[in-house]
mmCIF file of C-alpha atoms in Angstrom:
data_model
loop_
_atom_site.group_PDB
_atom_site.id
_atom_site.type_symbol
_atom_site.label_atom_id
_atom_site.label_comp_id
_atom_site.label_asym_id
_atom_site.label_seq_id
_atom_site.Cartn_x
_atom_site.Cartn_y
_atom_site.Cartn_z
ATOM 1 C CA UNK A 101 -2.973 65.649 -19.533
ATOM 2 C CA UNK A 102 -0.812 64.375 -16.792
ATOM 3 C CA UNK A 103 -3.626 62.429 -15.103
ATOM 4 C CA UNK A 104 -4.706 60.870 -18.437
ATOM 5 C CA UNK A 105 -0.739 60.149 -18.821
ATOM 6 C CA UNK A 106 -0.733 58.579 -15.213
ATOM 7 C CA UNK A 107 -4.060 56.232 -15.623
ATOM 8 C CA UNK A 108 -2.052 55.083 -19.060
ATOM 9 C CA UNK A 109 0.888 53.883 -16.930
ATOM 10 C CA UNK A 110 -1.104 52.440 -13.746
ATOM 11 C CA UNK A 111 -2.844 50.452 -17.108
ATOM 12 C CA UNK A 112 0.133 49.418 -18.205
ATOM 13 C CA UNK A 113 1.419 48.706 -14.924
ATOM 14 C CA UNK A 114 -1.783 46.385 -13.783
ATOM 15 C CA UNK A 115 -1.563 44.589 -17.227
ATOM 16 C CA UNK A 116 2.278 43.582 -17.140
ATOM 17 C CA UNK A 117 1.905 42.233 -13.362
ATOM 18 C CA UNK A 118 -1.258 40.134 -14.677
ATOM 19 C CA UNK A 119 0.252 39.216 -17.654
ATOM 20 C CA UNK A 120 3.491 38.012 -15.142
ATOM 21 C CA UNK A 121 0.583 36.258 -12.962
ATOM 22 C CA UNK A 122 -1.101 34.799 -15.685
ATOM 23 C CA UNK A 123 1.858 33.480 -17.651
ATOM 24 C CA UNK A 124 2.894 32.141 -13.822
ATOM 25 C CA UNK A 125 -0.030 30.641 -13.356
ATOM 26 C CA UNK A 126 0.378 28.841 -16.648
ATOM 27 C CA UNK A 127 4.233 27.615 -16.242
ATOM 28 C CA UNK A 128 2.889 25.855 -12.868
ATOM 29 C CA UNK A 129 0.120 24.294 -14.246
ATOM 30 C CA UNK A 130 1.927 23.008 -17.299
ATOM 31 C CA UNK A 131 4.618 21.186 -14.365
ATOM 32 C CA UNK A 132 1.527 19.855 -12.702
ATOM 33 C CA UNK A 133 0.147 18.683 -15.979
ATOM 34 C CA UNK A 134 3.573 16.465 -16.426
ATOM 35 C CA UNK A 135 2.399 12.855 -16.156
ATOM 36 C CA UNK A 136 4.133 9.309 -17.043
ATOM 37 C CA UNK A 137 1.538 8.296 -18.995
ATOM 38 C CA UNK A 138 0.140 4.414 -19.721
ATOM 39 C CA UNK A 139 -2.640 4.735 -17.364
ATOM 40 C CA UNK A 140 -4.848 2.544 -19.220
ATOM 41 C CA UNK A 141 -2.441 -0.306 -19.588
ATOM 42 C CA UNK A 142 1.293 0.749 -18.574
ATOM 43 C CA UNK A 143 3.725 -0.492 -15.638
ATOM 44 C CA UNK A 144 6.073 1.755 -13.767
ATOM 45 C CA UNK A 145 9.382 0.220 -13.840
ATOM 46 C CA UNK A 146 10.483 2.129 -11.043
ATOM 47 C CA UNK A 147 14.500 2.132 -10.375
ATOM 48 C CA UNK A 148 16.683 2.457 -7.505
ATOM 49 C CA UNK A 149 20.468 2.733 -7.053
ATOM 50 C CA UNK A 150 21.536 3.502 -3.506
ATOM 51 C CA UNK A 151 19.556 3.214 -0.459
ATOM 52 C CA UNK A 152 21.710 4.658 2.180
ATOM 53 C CA UNK A 153 20.745 4.289 5.730
ATOM 54 C CA UNK A 154 18.813 7.496 7.752
ATOM 55 C CA UNK A 155 21.389 8.571 10.237
ATOM 56 C CA UNK A 156 21.970 12.103 11.474
ATOM 57 C CA UNK A 157 24.894 12.587 10.070
ATOM 58 C CA UNK A 158 22.880 11.459 6.466
ATOM 59 C CA UNK A 159 20.754 14.202 7.186
ATOM 60 C CA UNK A 160 23.552 16.743 7.878
ATOM 61 C CA UNK A 161 25.194 15.900 4.534
ATOM 62 C CA UNK A 162 21.576 15.947 2.886
ATOM 63 C CA UNK A 163 20.980 19.827 4.239
ATOM 64 C CA UNK A 164 24.178 21.207 3.221
ATOM 65 C CA UNK A 165 24.670 19.439 0.175
ATOM 66 C CA UNK A 166 23.510 19.358 -3.621
ATOM 67 C CA UNK A 167 25.469 16.311 -4.553
ATOM 68 C CA UNK A 168 23.699 14.304 -7.303
ATOM 69 C CA UNK A 169 24.736 11.414 -5.273
ATOM 70 C CA UNK A 170 22.322 12.427 -2.147
ATOM 71 C CA UNK A 171 19.609 14.046 -4.108
ATOM 72 C CA UNK A 172 18.998 12.333 -7.344
ATOM 73 C CA UNK A 173 21.005 8.673 -7.312
ATOM 74 C CA UNK A 174 20.088 7.645 -3.633
ATOM 75 C CA UNK A 175 17.201 7.567 -1.074
ATOM 76 C CA UNK A 176 17.282 7.023 2.810
ATOM 77 C CA UNK A 177 15.931 3.479 3.934
ATOM 78 C CA UNK A 178 13.238 5.270 5.619
ATOM 79 C CA UNK A 179 12.204 7.019 2.605
ATOM 80 C CA UNK A 180 12.154 3.907 0.631
ATOM 81 C CA UNK A 181 10.367 2.032 3.047
ATOM 82 C CA UNK A 182 7.119 4.848 2.995
ATOM 83 C CA UNK A 183 7.775 4.183 -0.890
ATOM 84 C CA UNK A 184 6.863 0.497 -0.498
ATOM 85 C CA UNK A 185 4.043 1.208 2.446
ATOM 86 C CA UNK A 186 2.543 3.657 -0.341
ATOM 87 C CA UNK A 187 2.502 1.415 -2.730
ATOM 88 C CA UNK A 188 1.109 -1.395 -0.635
ATOM 89 C CA UNK A 189 -1.711 0.839 0.109
ATOM 90 C CA UNK A 190 -2.698 1.335 -3.574
ATOM 91 C CA UNK A 191 -2.363 -2.429 -3.911
ATOM 92 C CA UNK A 192 0.486 -2.337 -6.431
ATOM 93 C CA UNK A 193 1.727 -5.495 -7.882
ATOM 94 C CA UNK A 194 5.018 -6.125 -7.669
ATOM 95 C CA UNK A 195 6.574 -8.423 -10.633
ATOM 96 C CA UNK A 196 9.664 -10.217 -10.904
ATOM 97 C CA UNK A 197 11.863 -9.470 -14.346
ATOM 98 C CA UNK A 198 10.417 -12.837 -16.040
ATOM 99 C CA UNK A 199 6.880 -11.234 -14.933
ATOM 100 C CA UNK A 200 7.070 -8.038 -16.194
ATOM 101 C CA UNK A 201 8.590 -9.063 -19.759
ATOM 102 C CA UNK A 202 5.495 -11.592 -19.494
ATOM 103 C CA UNK A 203 2.679 -9.475 -19.494
ATOM 104 C CA UNK A 204 4.664 -6.978 -21.635
ATOM 105 C CA UNK A 205 4.829 -9.704 -24.092
ATOM 106 C CA UNK A 206 1.424 -10.681 -24.085
ATOM 107 C CA UNK A 207 0.360 -6.876 -24.348
ATOM 108 C CA UNK A 208 -1.564 -6.546 -21.451
ATOM 109 C CA UNK A 209 -0.072 -5.528 -17.904
ATOM 110 C CA UNK A 210 -1.977 -6.115 -14.230
ATOM 111 C CA UNK A 211 -3.972 -3.598 -12.651
ATOM 112 C CA UNK A 212 -1.445 -1.494 -10.504
ATOM 113 C CA UNK A 213 1.984 -2.421 -11.985
ATOM 114 C CA UNK A 214 5.209 -1.989 -10.532
ATOM 115 C CA UNK A 215 8.659 -3.439 -11.107
ATOM 116 C CA UNK A 216 11.352 -2.467 -8.829
ATOM 117 C CA UNK A 217 14.471 -2.647 -10.156
ATOM 118 C CA UNK A 218 18.216 -1.490 -8.681
ATOM 119 C CA UNK A 219 21.011 -0.750 -10.933
ATOM 120 C CA UNK A 220 24.817 -1.561 -9.436
ATOM 121 C CA UNK A 221 24.168 -3.335 -6.908
ATOM 122 C CA UNK A 222 26.398 -2.123 -4.226
ATOM 123 C CA UNK A 223 25.972 -3.279 -0.539
ATOM 124 C CA UNK A 224 23.325 -0.683 0.251
ATOM 125 C CA UNK A 225 20.767 -2.500 -1.539
ATOM 126 C CA UNK A 226 21.773 -5.561 0.635
ATOM 127 C CA UNK A 227 22.004 -3.989 3.587
ATOM 128 C CA UNK A 228 19.067 -1.258 3.572
ATOM 129 C CA UNK A 229 16.579 -2.522 0.599
ATOM 130 C CA UNK A 230 16.721 -5.885 1.096
ATOM 131 C CA UNK A 231 15.414 -6.338 4.566
ATOM 132 C CA UNK A 232 12.273 -3.947 4.044
ATOM 133 C CA UNK A 233 11.661 -5.778 0.794
ATOM 134 C CA UNK A 234 11.441 -9.027 2.996
ATOM 135 C CA UNK A 235 9.270 -7.660 5.565
ATOM 136 C CA UNK A 236 6.766 -6.318 2.861
ATOM 137 C CA UNK A 237 7.272 -9.346 0.625
ATOM 138 C CA UNK A 238 7.974 -7.794 -2.685
ATOM 139 C CA UNK A 239 10.117 -8.574 -5.734
ATOM 140 C CA UNK A 240 12.930 -6.517 -7.399
ATOM 141 C CA UNK A 241 15.734 -6.957 -9.808
ATOM 142 C CA UNK A 242 18.989 -6.199 -9.567
ATOM 143 C CA UNK A 243 21.159 -5.337 -12.579
ATOM 144 C CA UNK A 244 24.814 -6.251 -11.774
ATOM 145 C CA UNK A 245 28.119 -4.959 -13.150
ATOM 146 C CA UNK A 246 29.272 -8.575 -13.241
ATOM 147 C CA UNK A 247 33.670 -7.635 -13.446
ATOM 148 C CA UNK A 248 32.732 -5.720 -10.302
ATOM 149 C CA UNK A 249 31.165 -7.969 -7.993
ATOM 150 C CA UNK A 250 32.436 -7.819 -4.194
ATOM 151 C CA UNK A 251 34.597 -5.067 -5.347
ATOM 152 C CA UNK A 252 35.336 -2.642 -2.180
ATOM 153 C CA UNK A 253 35.685 0.149 -3.900
ATOM 154 C CA UNK A 254 33.954 0.741 -7.106
ATOM 155 C CA UNK A 255 33.733 4.291 -7.935
ATOM 156 C CA UNK A 256 34.108 5.041 -4.046
ATOM 157 C CA UNK A 257 31.071 2.601 -3.677
ATOM 158 C CA UNK A 258 31.673 -1.425 -1.784
ATOM 159 C CA UNK A 259 29.977 -3.436 -4.350
ATOM 160 C CA UNK A 260 27.846 -7.033 -2.630
ATOM 161 C CA UNK A 261 29.593 -9.933 -3.013
ATOM 162 C CA UNK A 262 28.829 -13.107 -4.986
ATOM 163 C CA UNK A 263 27.399 -14.754 -1.619
ATOM 164 C CA UNK A 264 24.550 -11.775 -0.484
ATOM 165 C CA UNK A 265 23.616 -11.919 -4.044
ATOM 166 C CA UNK A 266 22.889 -15.357 -3.797
ATOM 167 C CA UNK A 267 21.477 -14.768 -0.723
ATOM 168 C CA UNK A 268 19.572 -12.449 -2.100
ATOM 169 C CA UNK A 269 18.191 -14.710 -4.825
ATOM 170 C CA UNK A 270 17.203 -17.684 -3.055
ATOM 171 C CA UNK A 271 14.705 -15.415 -0.835
ATOM 172 C CA UNK A 272 12.763 -15.986 -4.032
ATOM 173 C CA UNK A 273 11.976 -12.094 -3.841
ATOM 174 C CA UNK A 274 14.759 -10.912 -6.093
ATOM 175 C CA UNK A 275 16.287 -11.928 -10.347
ATOM 176 C CA UNK A 276 19.173 -10.464 -11.801
ATOM 177 C CA UNK A 277 20.596 -9.233 -14.963
ATOM 178 C CA UNK A 278 23.137 -7.199 -16.555
ATOM 179 C CA UNK A 279 24.612 -3.863 -16.109
ATOM 180 C CA UNK A 280 27.348 -4.871 -18.584
ATOM 181 C CA UNK A 281 30.706 -6.525 -17.141
ATOM 182 C CA UNK A 282 33.532 -3.942 -17.156
ATOM 183 C CA UNK A 283 31.895 -0.601 -19.312
ATOM 184 C CA UNK A 284 30.147 1.517 -16.657
ATOM 185 C CA UNK A 285 31.933 4.424 -17.154
ATOM 186 C CA UNK A 286 31.466 7.557 -18.849
ATOM 187 C CA UNK A 287 33.814 9.714 -21.072
ATOM 188 C CA UNK A 288 33.004 13.068 -22.252
ATOM 189 C CA UNK A 289 29.294 12.460 -21.666
ATOM 190 C CA UNK A 290 29.008 9.249 -23.362
ATOM 191 C CA UNK A 291 28.918 5.691 -21.732
ATOM 192 C CA UNK A 292 32.377 3.534 -22.079
ATOM 193 C CA UNK A 293 29.333 0.955 -23.828
ATOM 194 C CA UNK A 294 27.858 3.295 -26.089
ATOM 195 C CA UNK A 295 31.577 4.302 -27.298
ATOM 196 C CA UNK A 296 33.014 0.601 -27.753
ATOM 197 C CA UNK A 297 29.582 0.091 -30.028
ATOM 198 C CA UNK A 298 30.909 2.863 -31.979
ATOM 199 C CA UNK A 299 33.720 0.584 -32.644
ATOM 200 C CA UNK A 300 31.628 -2.734 -33.272
ATOM 201 C CA UNK A 301 33.552 -4.203 -29.884
ATOM 202 C CA UNK A 302 30.949 -4.698 -26.974
ATOM 203 C CA UNK A 303 30.420 -8.440 -27.765
ATOM 204 C CA UNK A 304 32.983 -9.622 -25.555
ATOM 205 C CA UNK A 305 31.902 -7.619 -22.662
ATOM 206 C CA UNK A 306 28.612 -8.523 -22.867
ATOM 207 C CA UNK A 307 28.713 -12.393 -23.498
ATOM 208 C CA UNK A 308 31.115 -12.343 -20.128
ATOM 209 C CA UNK A 309 28.562 -10.234 -18.325
ATOM 210 C CA UNK A 310 25.310 -12.463 -19.676
ATOM 211 C CA UNK A 311 27.179 -15.617 -18.801
ATOM 212 C CA UNK A 312 27.959 -14.483 -15.340
ATOM 213 C CA UNK A 313 24.367 -14.120 -14.683
ATOM 214 C CA UNK A 314 23.301 -16.989 -16.214
ATOM 215 C CA UNK A 315 25.588 -19.533 -14.740
ATOM 216 C CA UNK A 316 26.846 -17.665 -11.174
ATOM 217 C CA UNK A 317 23.025 -16.158 -10.499
ATOM 218 C CA UNK A 318 20.511 -17.909 -12.712
ATOM 219 C CA UNK A 319 19.241 -14.981 -14.123
ATOM 220 C CA UNK A 320 17.969 -13.403 -17.194
ATOM 221 C CA UNK A 321 20.709 -13.220 -19.913
ATOM 222 C CA UNK A 322 18.397 -11.344 -22.043
ATOM 223 C CA UNK A 323 18.419 -8.016 -20.382
ATOM 224 C CA UNK A 324 20.600 -5.343 -19.769
ATOM 225 C CA UNK A 325 20.271 -2.229 -18.305
ATOM 226 C CA UNK A 326 22.580 0.437 -20.072
ATOM 227 C CA UNK A 327 24.975 2.487 -18.012
ATOM 228 C CA UNK A 328 23.581 5.434 -17.151
ATOM 229 C CA UNK A 329 20.007 5.001 -19.533
ATOM 230 C CA UNK A 330 22.100 5.534 -22.653
ATOM 231 C CA UNK A 331 21.705 3.293 -25.615
ATOM 232 C CA UNK A 332 21.445 4.378 -29.289
ATOM 233 C CA UNK A 333 20.489 2.487 -32.481
ATOM 234 C CA UNK A 334 23.870 1.310 -33.580
ATOM 235 C CA UNK A 335 24.170 -0.362 -29.779
ATOM 236 C CA UNK A 336 21.294 -1.871 -30.077
ATOM 237 C CA UNK A 337 22.033 -3.374 -33.315
ATOM 238 C CA UNK A 338 24.976 -5.203 -32.269
ATOM 239 C CA UNK A 339 23.297 -6.292 -29.438
ATOM 240 C CA UNK A 340 20.502 -7.512 -31.278
ATOM 241 C CA UNK A 341 22.807 -9.068 -34.066
ATOM 242 C CA UNK A 342 25.797 -10.403 -31.832
ATOM 243 C CA UNK A 343 24.745 -11.159 -28.117
ATOM 244 C CA UNK A 344 22.222 -13.039 -26.541
ATOM 245 C CA UNK A 345 20.036 -9.582 -25.039
ATOM 246 C CA UNK A 346 16.575 -8.852 -26.463
ATOM 247 C CA UNK A 347 15.781 -6.349 -23.614
ATOM 248 C CA UNK A 348 17.142 -3.037 -23.042
ATOM 249 C CA UNK A 349 16.430 -0.600 -20.082
ATOM 250 C CA UNK A 350 16.819 3.248 -20.280
ATOM 251 C CA UNK A 351 16.115 5.770 -17.454
ATOM 252 C CA UNK A 352 13.234 7.979 -18.663
ATOM 253 C CA UNK A 353 9.708 9.499 -16.917
ATOM 254 C CA UNK A 354 7.492 7.159 -18.810
ATOM 255 C CA UNK A 355 5.495 4.696 -17.842
ATOM 256 C CA UNK A 356 6.021 1.336 -19.565
ATOM 257 C CA UNK A 357 3.344 0.040 -21.997
ATOM 258 C CA UNK A 358 3.173 -3.054 -24.337
ATOM 259 C CA UNK A 359 4.019 -1.119 -27.472
ATOM 260 C CA UNK A 360 7.412 0.316 -25.870
ATOM 261 C CA UNK A 361 10.379 -0.857 -27.920
ATOM 262 C CA UNK A 362 12.242 -3.839 -26.162
ATOM 263 C CA UNK A 363 15.682 -1.868 -26.773
ATOM 264 C CA UNK A 364 14.504 1.431 -24.871
ATOM 265 C CA UNK A 365 12.497 0.563 -22.279
ATOM 266 C CA UNK A 366 11.810 3.599 -19.519
ATOM 267 C CA UNK A 367 12.226 3.247 -16.284
ATOM 268 C CA UNK A 368 11.737 6.437 -13.893
ATOM 269 C CA UNK A 369 14.660 6.890 -11.418
ATOM 270 C CA UNK A 370 13.364 7.439 -8.045
ATOM 271 C CA UNK A 371 14.471 9.701 -5.931
ATOM 272 C CA UNK A 372 12.232 10.985 -3.126
ATOM 273 C CA UNK A 373 11.263 13.827 -5.063
ATOM 274 C CA UNK A 374 10.522 12.017 -8.286
ATOM 275 C CA UNK A 375 8.512 9.560 -6.178
ATOM 276 C CA UNK A 376 6.377 12.865 -4.827
ATOM 277 C CA UNK A 377 6.131 14.468 -7.321
ATOM 278 C CA UNK A 378 5.875 11.536 -10.485
ATOM 279 C CA UNK A 379 4.825 8.315 -8.939
ATOM 280 C CA UNK A 380 2.273 9.417 -6.746
ATOM 281 C CA UNK A 381 0.571 11.430 -9.364
ATOM 282 C CA UNK A 382 0.754 8.333 -12.155
ATOM 283 C CA UNK A 383 -3.296 7.990 -12.795
ATOM 284 C CA UNK A 384 -2.511 4.166 -13.039
ATOM 285 C CA UNK A 385 -3.152 3.282 -9.805
ATOM 286 C CA UNK A 386 -6.327 5.330 -9.890
ATOM 287 C CA UNK A 387 -7.862 3.615 -12.913
ATOM 288 C CA UNK A 388 -10.484 1.427 -13.265
#
């Protein structure tokens, strides 16, 4: 009898181990199956925030810090260049904002479509990303917080002055659109833009921003990147009815397809980890 009980215990233990192994394997498989979609007719809207200089101090900070600024909201210039080189190796077709909108409205994106875009426009983009983009001759779009152009300390970040933005524009590689005038703050997990939309009071800010974009930077006054990627239907109704905005960009791990809602166009926020796990696995680069 004791032998039978012992045998049953071992059988149960083996079954439990097998169950845990299978469950773990299925979990890993589920993670591996996560894709951006849009393989047959899509475009990757790749969003960057900061491009840091790759120094030994930066490496030290990155090794011992879990800061979101370092891990999620920024990449080093070395990483950024490796991203561009990889995309060029996949024959990526880099679009301007106007080209991106044109193809979306047309209903057909070019093969291997990529649209690079950058939020905030702090000086790390001018100093570290812009030279790499010139080197590889790739286009990009900057979403500008217009009331803070040239601000030396916006949330501890140095923002590019107008002369740098114009130099980027005049290179023929850059265009610009709105990231609001002065609504890039967060309160209780909601952006200032969303909070003001609840009170019906966003028109003045958006008009100031789009006027600056059009008049000072010869940019696109119909597009906005929502601060923190946040938007809701109440905000969008006001943007559509009361401002020049017709295209709004969120942050979401999806490829853009022609049917994507024009006010909820997804952009993939790029860290080095996200690039390796999502962008490199996008089947759109392998689709015939």
